[in-house]
PDB file of C-alpha atoms in Angstrom:
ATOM      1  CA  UNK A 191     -38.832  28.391   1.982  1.00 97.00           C
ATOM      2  CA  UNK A 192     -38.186  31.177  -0.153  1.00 98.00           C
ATOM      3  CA  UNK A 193     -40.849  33.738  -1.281  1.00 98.00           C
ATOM      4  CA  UNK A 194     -40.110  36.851  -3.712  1.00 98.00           C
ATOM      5  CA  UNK A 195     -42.739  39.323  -3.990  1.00 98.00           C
ATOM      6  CA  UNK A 196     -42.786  42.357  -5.996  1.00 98.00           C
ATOM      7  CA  UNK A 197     -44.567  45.518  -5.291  1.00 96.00           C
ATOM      8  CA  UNK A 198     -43.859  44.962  -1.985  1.00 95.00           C
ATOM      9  CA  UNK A 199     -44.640  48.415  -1.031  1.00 93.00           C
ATOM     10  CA  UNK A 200     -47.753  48.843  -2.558  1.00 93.00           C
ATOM     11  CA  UNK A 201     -50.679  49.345  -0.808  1.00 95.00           C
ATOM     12  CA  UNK A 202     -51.716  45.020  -0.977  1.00 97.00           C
ATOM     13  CA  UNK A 203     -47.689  44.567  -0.705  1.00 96.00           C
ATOM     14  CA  UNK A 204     -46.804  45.863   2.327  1.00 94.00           C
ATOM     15  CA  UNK A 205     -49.339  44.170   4.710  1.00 96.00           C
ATOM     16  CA  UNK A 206     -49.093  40.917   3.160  1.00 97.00           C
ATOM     17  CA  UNK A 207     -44.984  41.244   3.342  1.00 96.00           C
ATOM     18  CA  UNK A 208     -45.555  42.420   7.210  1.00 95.00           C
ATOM     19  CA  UNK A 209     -47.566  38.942   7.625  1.00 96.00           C
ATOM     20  CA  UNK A 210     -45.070  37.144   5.927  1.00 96.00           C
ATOM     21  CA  UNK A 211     -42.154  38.378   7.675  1.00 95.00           C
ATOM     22  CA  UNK A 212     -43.103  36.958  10.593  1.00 94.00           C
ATOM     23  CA  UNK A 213     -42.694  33.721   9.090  1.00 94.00           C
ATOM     24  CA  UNK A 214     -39.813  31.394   9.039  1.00 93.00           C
ATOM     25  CA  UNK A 215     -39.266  32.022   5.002  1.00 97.00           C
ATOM     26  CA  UNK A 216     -36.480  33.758   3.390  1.00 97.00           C
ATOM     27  CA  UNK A 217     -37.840  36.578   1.483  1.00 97.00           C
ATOM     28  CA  UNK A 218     -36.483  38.950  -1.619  1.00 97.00           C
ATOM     29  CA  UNK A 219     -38.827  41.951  -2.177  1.00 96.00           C
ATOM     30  CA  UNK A 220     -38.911  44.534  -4.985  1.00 96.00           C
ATOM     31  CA  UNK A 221     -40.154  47.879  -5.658  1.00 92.00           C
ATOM     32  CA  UNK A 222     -39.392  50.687  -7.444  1.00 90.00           C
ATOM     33  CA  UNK A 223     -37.842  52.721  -5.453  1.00 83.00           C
ATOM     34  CA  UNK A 224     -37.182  52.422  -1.738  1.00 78.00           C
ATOM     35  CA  UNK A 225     -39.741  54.361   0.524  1.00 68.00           C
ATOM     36  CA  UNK A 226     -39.418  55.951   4.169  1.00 57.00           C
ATOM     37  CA  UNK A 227     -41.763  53.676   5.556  1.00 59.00           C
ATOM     38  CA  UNK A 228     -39.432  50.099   3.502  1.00 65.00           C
ATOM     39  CA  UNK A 229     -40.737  47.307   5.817  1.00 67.00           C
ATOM     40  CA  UNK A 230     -37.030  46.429   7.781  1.00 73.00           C
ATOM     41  CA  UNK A 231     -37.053  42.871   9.170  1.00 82.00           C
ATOM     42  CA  UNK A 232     -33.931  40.653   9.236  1.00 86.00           C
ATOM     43  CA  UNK A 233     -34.953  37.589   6.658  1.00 94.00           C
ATOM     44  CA  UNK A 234     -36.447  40.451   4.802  1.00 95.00           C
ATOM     45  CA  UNK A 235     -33.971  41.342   1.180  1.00 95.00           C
ATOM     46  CA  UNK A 236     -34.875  44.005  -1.058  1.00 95.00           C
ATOM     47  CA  UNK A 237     -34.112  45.151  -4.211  1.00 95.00           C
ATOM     48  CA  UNK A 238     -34.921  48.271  -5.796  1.00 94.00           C
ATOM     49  CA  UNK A 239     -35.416  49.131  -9.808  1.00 95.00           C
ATOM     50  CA  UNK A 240     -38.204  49.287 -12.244  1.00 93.00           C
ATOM     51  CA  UNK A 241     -39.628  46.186 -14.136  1.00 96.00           C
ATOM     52  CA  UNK A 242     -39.591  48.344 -17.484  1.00 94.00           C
ATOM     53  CA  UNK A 243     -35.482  47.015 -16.920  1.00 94.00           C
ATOM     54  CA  UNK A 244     -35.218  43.553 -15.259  1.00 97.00           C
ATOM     55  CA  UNK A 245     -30.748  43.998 -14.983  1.00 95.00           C
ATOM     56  CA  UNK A 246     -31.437  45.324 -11.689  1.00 95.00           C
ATOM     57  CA  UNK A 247     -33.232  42.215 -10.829  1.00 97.00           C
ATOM     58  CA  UNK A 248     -31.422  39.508 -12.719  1.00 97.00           C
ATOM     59  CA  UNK A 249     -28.965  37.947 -11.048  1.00 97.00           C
ATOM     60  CA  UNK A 250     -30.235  38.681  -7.407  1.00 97.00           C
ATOM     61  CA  UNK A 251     -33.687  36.785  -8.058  1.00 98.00           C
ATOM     62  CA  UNK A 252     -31.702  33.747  -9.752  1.00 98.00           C
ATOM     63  CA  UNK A 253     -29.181  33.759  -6.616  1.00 98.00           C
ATOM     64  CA  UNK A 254     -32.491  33.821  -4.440  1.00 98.00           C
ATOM     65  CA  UNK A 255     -33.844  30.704  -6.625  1.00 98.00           C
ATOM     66  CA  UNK A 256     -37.996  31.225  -5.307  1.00 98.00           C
ATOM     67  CA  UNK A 257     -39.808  28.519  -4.350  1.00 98.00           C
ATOM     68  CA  UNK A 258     -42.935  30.703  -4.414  1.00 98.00           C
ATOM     69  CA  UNK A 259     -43.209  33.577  -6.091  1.00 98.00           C
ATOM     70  CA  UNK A 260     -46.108  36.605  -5.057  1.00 98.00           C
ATOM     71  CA  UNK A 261     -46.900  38.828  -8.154  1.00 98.00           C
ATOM     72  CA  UNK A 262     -48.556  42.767  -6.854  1.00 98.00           C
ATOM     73  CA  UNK A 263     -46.771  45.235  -9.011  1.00 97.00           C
ATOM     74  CA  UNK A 264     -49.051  46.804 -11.026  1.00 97.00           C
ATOM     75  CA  UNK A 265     -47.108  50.368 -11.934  1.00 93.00           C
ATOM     76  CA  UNK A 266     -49.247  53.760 -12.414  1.00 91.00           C
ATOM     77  CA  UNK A 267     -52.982  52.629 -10.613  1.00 87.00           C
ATOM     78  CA  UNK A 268     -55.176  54.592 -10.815  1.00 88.00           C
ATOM     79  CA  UNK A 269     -54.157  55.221 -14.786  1.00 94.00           C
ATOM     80  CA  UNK A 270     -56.049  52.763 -16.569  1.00 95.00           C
ATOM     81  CA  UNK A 271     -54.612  54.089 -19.915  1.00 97.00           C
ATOM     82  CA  UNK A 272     -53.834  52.141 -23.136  1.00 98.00           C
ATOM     83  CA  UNK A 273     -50.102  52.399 -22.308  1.00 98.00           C
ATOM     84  CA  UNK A 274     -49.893  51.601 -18.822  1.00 98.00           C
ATOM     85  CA  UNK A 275     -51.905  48.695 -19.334  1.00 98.00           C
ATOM     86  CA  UNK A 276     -49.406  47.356 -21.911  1.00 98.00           C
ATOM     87  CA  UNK A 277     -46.398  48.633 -20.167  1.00 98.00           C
ATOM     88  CA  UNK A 278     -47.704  46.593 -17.078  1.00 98.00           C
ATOM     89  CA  UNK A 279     -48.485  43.173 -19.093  1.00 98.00           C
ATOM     90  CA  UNK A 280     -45.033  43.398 -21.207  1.00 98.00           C
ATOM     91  CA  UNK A 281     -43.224  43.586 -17.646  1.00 98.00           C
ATOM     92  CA  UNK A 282     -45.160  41.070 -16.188  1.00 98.00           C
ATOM     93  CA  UNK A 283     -44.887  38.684 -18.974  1.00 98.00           C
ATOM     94  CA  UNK A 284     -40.762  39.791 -18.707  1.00 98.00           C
ATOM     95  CA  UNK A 285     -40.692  38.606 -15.151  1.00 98.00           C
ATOM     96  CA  UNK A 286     -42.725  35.590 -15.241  1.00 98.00           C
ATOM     97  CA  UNK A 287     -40.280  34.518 -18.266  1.00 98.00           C
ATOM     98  CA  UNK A 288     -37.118  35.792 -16.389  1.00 98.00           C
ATOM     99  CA  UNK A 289     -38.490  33.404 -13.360  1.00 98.00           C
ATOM    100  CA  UNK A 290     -39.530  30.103 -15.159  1.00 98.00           C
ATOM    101  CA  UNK A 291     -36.252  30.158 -17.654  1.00 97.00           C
ATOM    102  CA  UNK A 292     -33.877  30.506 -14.837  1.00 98.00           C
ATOM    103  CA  UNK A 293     -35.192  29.422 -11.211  1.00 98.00           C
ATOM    104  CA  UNK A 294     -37.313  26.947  -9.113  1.00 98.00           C
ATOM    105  CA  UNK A 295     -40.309  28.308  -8.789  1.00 98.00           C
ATOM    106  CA  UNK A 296     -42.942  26.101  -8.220  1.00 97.00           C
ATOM    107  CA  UNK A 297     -46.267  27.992  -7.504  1.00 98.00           C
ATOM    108  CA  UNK A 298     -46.733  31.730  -8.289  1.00 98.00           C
ATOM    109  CA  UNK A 299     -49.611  33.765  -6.962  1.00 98.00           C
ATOM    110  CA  UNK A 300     -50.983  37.307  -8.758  1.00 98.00           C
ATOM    111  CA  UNK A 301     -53.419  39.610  -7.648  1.00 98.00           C
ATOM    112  CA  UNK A 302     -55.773  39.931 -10.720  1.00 98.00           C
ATOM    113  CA  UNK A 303     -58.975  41.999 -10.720  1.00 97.00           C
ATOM    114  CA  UNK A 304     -62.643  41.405 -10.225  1.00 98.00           C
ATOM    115  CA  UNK A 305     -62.870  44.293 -13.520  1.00 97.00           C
ATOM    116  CA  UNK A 306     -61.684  41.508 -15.519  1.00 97.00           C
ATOM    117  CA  UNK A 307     -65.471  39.837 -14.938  1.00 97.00           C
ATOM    118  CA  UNK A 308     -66.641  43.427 -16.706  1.00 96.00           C
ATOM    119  CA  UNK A 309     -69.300  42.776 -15.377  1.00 95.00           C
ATOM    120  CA  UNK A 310     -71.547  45.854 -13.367  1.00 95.00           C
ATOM    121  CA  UNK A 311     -74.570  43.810 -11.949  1.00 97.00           C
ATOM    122  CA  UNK A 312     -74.906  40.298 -10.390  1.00 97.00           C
ATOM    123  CA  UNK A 313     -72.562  37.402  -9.029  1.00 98.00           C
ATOM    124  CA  UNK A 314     -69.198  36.917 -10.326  1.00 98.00           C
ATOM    125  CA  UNK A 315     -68.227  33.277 -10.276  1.00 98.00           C
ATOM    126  CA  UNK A 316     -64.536  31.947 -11.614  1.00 98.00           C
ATOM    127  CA  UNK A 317     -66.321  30.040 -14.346  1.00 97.00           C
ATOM    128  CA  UNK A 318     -67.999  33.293 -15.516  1.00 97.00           C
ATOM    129  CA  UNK A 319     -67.492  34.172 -19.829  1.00 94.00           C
ATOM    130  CA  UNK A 320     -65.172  37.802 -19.026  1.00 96.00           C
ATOM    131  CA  UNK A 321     -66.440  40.962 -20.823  1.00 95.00           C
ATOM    132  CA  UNK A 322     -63.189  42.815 -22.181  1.00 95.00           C
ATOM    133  CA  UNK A 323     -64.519  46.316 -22.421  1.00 95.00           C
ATOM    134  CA  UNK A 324     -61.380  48.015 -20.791  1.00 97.00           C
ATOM    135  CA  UNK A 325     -57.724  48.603 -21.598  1.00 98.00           C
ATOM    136  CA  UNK A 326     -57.159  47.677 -17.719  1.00 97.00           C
ATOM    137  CA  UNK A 327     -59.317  44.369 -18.085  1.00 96.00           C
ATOM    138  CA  UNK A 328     -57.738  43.141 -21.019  1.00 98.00           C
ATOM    139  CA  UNK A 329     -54.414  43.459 -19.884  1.00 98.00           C
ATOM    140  CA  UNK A 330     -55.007  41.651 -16.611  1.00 98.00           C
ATOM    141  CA  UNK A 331     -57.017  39.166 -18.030  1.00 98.00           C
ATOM    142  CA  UNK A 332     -54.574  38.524 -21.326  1.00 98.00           C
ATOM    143  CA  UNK A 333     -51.688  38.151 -18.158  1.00 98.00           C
ATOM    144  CA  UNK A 334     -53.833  35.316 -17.042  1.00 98.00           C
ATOM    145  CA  UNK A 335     -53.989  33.036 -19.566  1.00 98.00           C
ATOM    146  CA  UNK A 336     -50.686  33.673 -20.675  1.00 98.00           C
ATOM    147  CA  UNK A 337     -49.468  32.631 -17.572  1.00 98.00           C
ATOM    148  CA  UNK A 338     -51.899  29.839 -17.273  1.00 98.00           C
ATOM    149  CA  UNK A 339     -50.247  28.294 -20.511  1.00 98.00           C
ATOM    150  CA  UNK A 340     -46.405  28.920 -19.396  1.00 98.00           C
ATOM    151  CA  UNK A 341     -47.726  27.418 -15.741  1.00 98.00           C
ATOM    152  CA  UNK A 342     -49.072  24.326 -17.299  1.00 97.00           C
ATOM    153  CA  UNK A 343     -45.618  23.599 -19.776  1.00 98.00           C
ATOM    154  CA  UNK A 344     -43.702  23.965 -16.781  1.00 98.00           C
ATOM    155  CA  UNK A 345     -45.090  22.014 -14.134  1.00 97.00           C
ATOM    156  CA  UNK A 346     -45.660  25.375 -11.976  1.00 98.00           C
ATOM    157  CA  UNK A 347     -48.863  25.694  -9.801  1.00 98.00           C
ATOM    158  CA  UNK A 348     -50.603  29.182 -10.306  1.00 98.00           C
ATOM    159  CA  UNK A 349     -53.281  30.933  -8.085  1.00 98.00           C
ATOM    160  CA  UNK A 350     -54.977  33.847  -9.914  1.00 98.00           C
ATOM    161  CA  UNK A 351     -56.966  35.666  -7.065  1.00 98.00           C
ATOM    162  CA  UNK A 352     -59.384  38.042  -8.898  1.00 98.00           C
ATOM    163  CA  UNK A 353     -59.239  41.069  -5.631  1.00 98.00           C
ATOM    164  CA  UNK A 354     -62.545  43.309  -5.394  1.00 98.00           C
ATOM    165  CA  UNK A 355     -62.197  46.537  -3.609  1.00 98.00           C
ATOM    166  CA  UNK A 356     -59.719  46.201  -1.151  1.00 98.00           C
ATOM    167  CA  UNK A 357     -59.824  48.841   1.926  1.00 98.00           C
ATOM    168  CA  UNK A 358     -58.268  49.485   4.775  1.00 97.00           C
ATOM    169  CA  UNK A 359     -55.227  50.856   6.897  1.00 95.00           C
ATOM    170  CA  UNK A 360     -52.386  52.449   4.195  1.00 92.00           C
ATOM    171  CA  UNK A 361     -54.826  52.901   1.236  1.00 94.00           C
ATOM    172  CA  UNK A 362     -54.100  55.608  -0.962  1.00 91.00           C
ATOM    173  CA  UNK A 363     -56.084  58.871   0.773  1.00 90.00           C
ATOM    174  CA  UNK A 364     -58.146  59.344  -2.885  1.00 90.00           C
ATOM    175  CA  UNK A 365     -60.142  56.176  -2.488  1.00 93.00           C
ATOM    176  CA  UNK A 366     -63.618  55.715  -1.672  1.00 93.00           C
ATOM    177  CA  UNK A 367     -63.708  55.208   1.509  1.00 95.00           C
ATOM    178  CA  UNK A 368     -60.461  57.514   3.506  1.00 94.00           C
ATOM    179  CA  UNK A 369     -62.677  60.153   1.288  1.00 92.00           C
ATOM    180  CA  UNK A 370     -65.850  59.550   3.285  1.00 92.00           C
ATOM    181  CA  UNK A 371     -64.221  59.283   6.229  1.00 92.00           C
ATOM    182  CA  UNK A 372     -62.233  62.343   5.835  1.00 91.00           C
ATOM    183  CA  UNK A 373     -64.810  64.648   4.648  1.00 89.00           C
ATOM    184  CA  UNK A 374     -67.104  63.044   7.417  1.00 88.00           C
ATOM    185  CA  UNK A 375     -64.665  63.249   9.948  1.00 88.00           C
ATOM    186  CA  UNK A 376     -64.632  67.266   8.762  1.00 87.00           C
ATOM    187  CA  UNK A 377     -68.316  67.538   8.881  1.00 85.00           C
ATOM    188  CA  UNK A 378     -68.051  68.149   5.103  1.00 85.00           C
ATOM    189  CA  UNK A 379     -70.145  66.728   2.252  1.00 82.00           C
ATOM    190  CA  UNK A 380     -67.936  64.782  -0.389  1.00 82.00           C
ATOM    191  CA  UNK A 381     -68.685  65.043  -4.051  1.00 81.00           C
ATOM    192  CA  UNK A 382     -70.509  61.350  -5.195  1.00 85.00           C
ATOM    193  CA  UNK A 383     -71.970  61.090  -8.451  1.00 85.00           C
ATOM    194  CA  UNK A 384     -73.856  57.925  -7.672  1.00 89.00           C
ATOM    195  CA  UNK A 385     -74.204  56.979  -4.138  1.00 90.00           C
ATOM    196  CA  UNK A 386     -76.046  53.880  -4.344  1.00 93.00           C
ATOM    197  CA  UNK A 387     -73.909  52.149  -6.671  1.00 95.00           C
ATOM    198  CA  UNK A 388     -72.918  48.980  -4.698  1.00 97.00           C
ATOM    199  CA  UNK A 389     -69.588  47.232  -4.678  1.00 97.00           C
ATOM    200  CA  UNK A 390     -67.990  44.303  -3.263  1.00 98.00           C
ATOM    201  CA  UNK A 391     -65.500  46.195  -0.016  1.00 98.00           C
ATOM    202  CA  UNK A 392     -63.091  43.467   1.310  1.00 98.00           C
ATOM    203  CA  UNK A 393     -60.909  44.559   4.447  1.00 98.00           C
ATOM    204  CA  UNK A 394     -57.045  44.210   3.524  1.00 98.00           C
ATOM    205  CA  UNK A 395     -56.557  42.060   6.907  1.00 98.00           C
ATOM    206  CA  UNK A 396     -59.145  39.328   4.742  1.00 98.00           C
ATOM    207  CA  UNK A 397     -56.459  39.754   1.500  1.00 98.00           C
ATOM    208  CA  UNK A 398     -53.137  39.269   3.578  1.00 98.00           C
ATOM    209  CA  UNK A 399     -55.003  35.995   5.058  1.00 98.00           C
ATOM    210  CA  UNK A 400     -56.137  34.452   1.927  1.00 98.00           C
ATOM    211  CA  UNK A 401     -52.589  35.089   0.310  1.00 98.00           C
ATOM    212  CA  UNK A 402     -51.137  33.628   3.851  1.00 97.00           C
ATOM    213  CA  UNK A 403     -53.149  30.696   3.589  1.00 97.00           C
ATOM    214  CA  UNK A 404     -52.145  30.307  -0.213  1.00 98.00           C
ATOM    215  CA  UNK A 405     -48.668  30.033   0.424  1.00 98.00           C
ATOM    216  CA  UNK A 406     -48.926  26.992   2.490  1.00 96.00           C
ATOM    217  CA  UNK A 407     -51.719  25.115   0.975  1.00 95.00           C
ATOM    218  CA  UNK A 408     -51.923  23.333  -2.128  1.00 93.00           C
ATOM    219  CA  UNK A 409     -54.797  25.066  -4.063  1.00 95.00           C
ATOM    220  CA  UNK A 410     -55.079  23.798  -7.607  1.00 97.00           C
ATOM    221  CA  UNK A 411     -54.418  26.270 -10.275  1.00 98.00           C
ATOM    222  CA  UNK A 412     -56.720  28.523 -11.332  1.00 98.00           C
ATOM    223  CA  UNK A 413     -58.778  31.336 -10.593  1.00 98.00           C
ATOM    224  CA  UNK A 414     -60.136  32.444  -7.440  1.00 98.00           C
ATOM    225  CA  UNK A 415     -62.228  35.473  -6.224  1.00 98.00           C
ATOM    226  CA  UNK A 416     -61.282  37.534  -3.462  1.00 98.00           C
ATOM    227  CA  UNK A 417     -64.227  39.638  -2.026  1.00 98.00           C
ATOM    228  CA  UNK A 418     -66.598  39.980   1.002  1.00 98.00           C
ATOM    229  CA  UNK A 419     -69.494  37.981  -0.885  1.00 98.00           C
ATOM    230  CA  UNK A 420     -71.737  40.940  -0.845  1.00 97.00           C
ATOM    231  CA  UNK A 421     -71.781  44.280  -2.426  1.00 98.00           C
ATOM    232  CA  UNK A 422     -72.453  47.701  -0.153  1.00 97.00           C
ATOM    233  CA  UNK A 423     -73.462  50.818  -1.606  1.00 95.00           C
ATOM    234  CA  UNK A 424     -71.427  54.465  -0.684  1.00 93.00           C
ATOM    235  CA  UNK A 425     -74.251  55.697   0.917  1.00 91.00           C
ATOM    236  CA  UNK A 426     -74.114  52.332   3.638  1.00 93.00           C
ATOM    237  CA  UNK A 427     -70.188  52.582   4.090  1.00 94.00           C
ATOM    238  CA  UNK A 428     -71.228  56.684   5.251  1.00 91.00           C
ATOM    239  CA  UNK A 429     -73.514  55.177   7.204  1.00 90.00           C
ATOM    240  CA  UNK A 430     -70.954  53.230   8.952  1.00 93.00           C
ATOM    241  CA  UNK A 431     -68.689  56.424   9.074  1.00 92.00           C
ATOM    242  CA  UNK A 432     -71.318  58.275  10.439  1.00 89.00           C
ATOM    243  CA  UNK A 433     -72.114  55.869  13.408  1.00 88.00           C
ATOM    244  CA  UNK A 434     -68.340  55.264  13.992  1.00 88.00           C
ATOM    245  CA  UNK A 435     -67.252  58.960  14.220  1.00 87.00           C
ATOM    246  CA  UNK A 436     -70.187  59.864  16.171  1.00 73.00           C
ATOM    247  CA  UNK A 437     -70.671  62.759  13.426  1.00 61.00           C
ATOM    248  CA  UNK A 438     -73.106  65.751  14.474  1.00 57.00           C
ATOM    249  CA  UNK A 439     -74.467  66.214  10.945  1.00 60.00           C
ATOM    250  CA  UNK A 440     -76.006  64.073   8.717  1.00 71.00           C
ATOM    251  CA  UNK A 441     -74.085  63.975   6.003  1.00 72.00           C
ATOM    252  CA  UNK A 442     -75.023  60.907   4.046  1.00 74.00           C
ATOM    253  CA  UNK A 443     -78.593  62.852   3.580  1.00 74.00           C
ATOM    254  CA  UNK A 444     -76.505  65.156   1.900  1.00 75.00           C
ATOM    255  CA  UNK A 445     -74.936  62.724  -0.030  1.00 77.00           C
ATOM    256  CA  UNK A 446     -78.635  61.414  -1.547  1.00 76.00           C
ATOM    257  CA  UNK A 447     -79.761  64.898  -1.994  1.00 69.00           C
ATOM    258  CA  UNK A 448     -76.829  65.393  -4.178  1.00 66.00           C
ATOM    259  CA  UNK A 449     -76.143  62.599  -6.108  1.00 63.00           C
ATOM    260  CA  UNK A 450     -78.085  59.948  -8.780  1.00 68.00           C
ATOM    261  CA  UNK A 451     -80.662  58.360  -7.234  1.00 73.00           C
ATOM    262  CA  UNK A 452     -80.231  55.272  -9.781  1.00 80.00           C
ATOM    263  CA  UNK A 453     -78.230  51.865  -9.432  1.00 82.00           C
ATOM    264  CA  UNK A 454     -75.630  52.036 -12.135  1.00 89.00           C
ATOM    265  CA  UNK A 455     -73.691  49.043 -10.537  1.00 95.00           C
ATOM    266  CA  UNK A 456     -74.308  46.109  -8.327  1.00 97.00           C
ATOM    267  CA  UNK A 457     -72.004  43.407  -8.393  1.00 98.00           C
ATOM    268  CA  UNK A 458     -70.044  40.724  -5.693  1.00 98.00           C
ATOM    269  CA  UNK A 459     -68.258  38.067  -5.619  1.00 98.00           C
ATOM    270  CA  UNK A 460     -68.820  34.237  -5.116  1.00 98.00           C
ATOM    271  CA  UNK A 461     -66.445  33.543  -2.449  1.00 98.00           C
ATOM    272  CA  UNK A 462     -67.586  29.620  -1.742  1.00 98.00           C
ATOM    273  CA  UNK A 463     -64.772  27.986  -3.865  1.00 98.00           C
ATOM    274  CA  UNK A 464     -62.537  30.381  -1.998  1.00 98.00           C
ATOM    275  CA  UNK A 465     -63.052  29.930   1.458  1.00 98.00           C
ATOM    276  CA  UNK A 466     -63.782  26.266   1.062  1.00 97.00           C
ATOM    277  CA  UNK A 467     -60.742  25.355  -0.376  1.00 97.00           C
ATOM    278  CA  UNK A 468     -58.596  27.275   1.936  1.00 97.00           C
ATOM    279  CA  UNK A 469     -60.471  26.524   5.154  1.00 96.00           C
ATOM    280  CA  UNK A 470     -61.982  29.948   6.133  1.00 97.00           C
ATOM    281  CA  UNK A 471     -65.143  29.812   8.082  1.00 93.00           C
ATOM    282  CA  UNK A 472     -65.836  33.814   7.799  1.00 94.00           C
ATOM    283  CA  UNK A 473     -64.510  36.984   6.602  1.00 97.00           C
ATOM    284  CA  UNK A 474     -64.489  40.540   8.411  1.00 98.00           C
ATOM    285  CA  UNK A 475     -67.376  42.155   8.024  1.00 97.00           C
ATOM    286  CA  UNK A 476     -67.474  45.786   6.810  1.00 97.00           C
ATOM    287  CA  UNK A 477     -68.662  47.178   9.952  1.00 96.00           C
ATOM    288  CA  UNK A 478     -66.115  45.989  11.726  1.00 97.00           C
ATOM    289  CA  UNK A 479     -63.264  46.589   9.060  1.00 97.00           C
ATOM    290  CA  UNK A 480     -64.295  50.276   9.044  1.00 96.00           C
ATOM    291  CA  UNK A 481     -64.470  50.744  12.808  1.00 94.00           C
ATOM    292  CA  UNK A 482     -60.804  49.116  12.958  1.00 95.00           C
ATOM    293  CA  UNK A 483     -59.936  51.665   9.919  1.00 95.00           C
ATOM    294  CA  UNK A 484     -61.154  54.593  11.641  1.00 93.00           C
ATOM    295  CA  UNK A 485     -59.905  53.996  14.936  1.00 91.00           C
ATOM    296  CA  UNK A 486     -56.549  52.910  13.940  1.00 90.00           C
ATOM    297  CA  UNK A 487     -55.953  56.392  11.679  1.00 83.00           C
ATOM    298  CA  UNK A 488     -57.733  58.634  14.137  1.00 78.00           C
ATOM    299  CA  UNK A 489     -56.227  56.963  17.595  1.00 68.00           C
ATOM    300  CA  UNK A 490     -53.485  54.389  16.723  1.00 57.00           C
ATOM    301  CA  UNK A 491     -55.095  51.428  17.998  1.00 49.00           C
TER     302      UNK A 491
END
């Protein structure tokens, strides 16, 4: 089988690639650039250039003729500007065309966003009405059904997995939750504005199986969520830090003395059609992902 995935060295790219690998598929990966740490494995191709020019790509992705095809690049996160958004959806829409018109494919998988729900408190089903109230939203979301018509004229099986908050081993040092563990780890008190807002943390080793499972099941087309199926506030992951790192002070006190005491945001995903209709009886749960985060960056385990 043959599998191209781009943004392969992106922080969801490379451990799903690493999975992957391991597999007996033939596999053509893309990124912008080629990176120190560019995942090496023999039935592993890459090809480097940026999706704002698709030349570089061309004729090496119709050569490679996909059967499956794994969509990640998303160029510029964390800008959520007007112009990235649009950059990102014309390239998108540039490679889905480039790979319909002239190859195979016959199921494509994307990694959309639980922000297109724009939602801030409650369940999120995949039947859910979306609220565009975001450049970033609207762009993901107008990807979607664009794709879901081209999908449907062509015969071409899509799964759209709407991905929570991803964490875990590789994730850029600015998010959440390498911030509490670094300033933790440094007996320091990080800066957060609202500490028991509560989101929906799924461990990256949860997202590399889903998209594993993906590949070699049938799923019918459509969305599907991609989250823990519960929603944690900052002040629980610390918590979690705390207990893990054994820390002296307590610096999630500090953390409620010095932030909003209110719930701006509480929302989670419905995982049931999910699991159900890929067969997975239960997911990792944060405690554990965050112990297996810590001790992996702080003793290589």
């Amino acid at each position: 089988m043959n599998i191209f995935i781009s943004g392969a060295t992106g922080f969801l790219g490379k451990h799903i690639l690493k999975k992957i690998s391991k597999e007996n598929y033939n596999i053509l990966a893309t990124s912008r650039k080629e990176h120190k740490d560019t995942y090496v494995q023999k039935n592993v191709d890459w090809v480097f250039g940026n999706l704002n020019d698709l030349d570089f790509l061309k004729t090496k992705l119709i050569e490679f003729n996909p059967d499956i095809t794994i969509h990640l690049a998303w160029n510029g996160i964390p800008d959520y500007s007007e112009a990235t958004s649009k950059n990102n959806l014309d390239n998108s829409i540039s490679l889905f065309n480039l790979i319909i018109s002239n190859t195979n494919c016959k199921k494509i998988l994307v990694s959309g966003s639980c922000w297109e729900y724009g939602k801030t408190h409650g369940v999120c089903k995949e039947n859910d009405l979306v609220n565009i109230n975001s450049y970033f939203n609207w762009a993901k979301y107008s990807l979607y059904r664009y794709l879901s018509i081209k999908c449907a004229e062509n015969n071409i099986d899509y799964n759209w997995f709407r991905i929570f908050y991803v964490y875990g081993m590789g994730q850029r040092d600015s998010a959440l939750i390498p911030t509490l563990i670094e300033s933790i780890n440094k007996n320091k008190r990080p800066l957060i504005h609202n500490p028991l807002n509560k989101n929906d943390f799924i461990f990256i080793d949860d997202v590399v199986k889903v998209f594993s499972k993906a590949i070699k099941k049938s799923l019918p087309s459509g969305v599907y969520n991609l989250g823990s199926g519960s929603s944690s506030s900052v002040y629980d992951i610390s918590l979690i830090v705390e207990q893990e790192l054994l820390s002296s002070k307590r610096i999630s006190s500090k953390i409620l003395e010095n932030g909003s005491n209110d719930e701006a945001i509480n929302f989670w995903a419905d995982m049931e059609t999910t699991l159900n209709k890929l067969n997975i009886s239960e997911l990792t749960s944060l405690n554990s992902g965050i112990t297996k985060l810590i001790r992996t960056t702080f003793q290589g385990n």
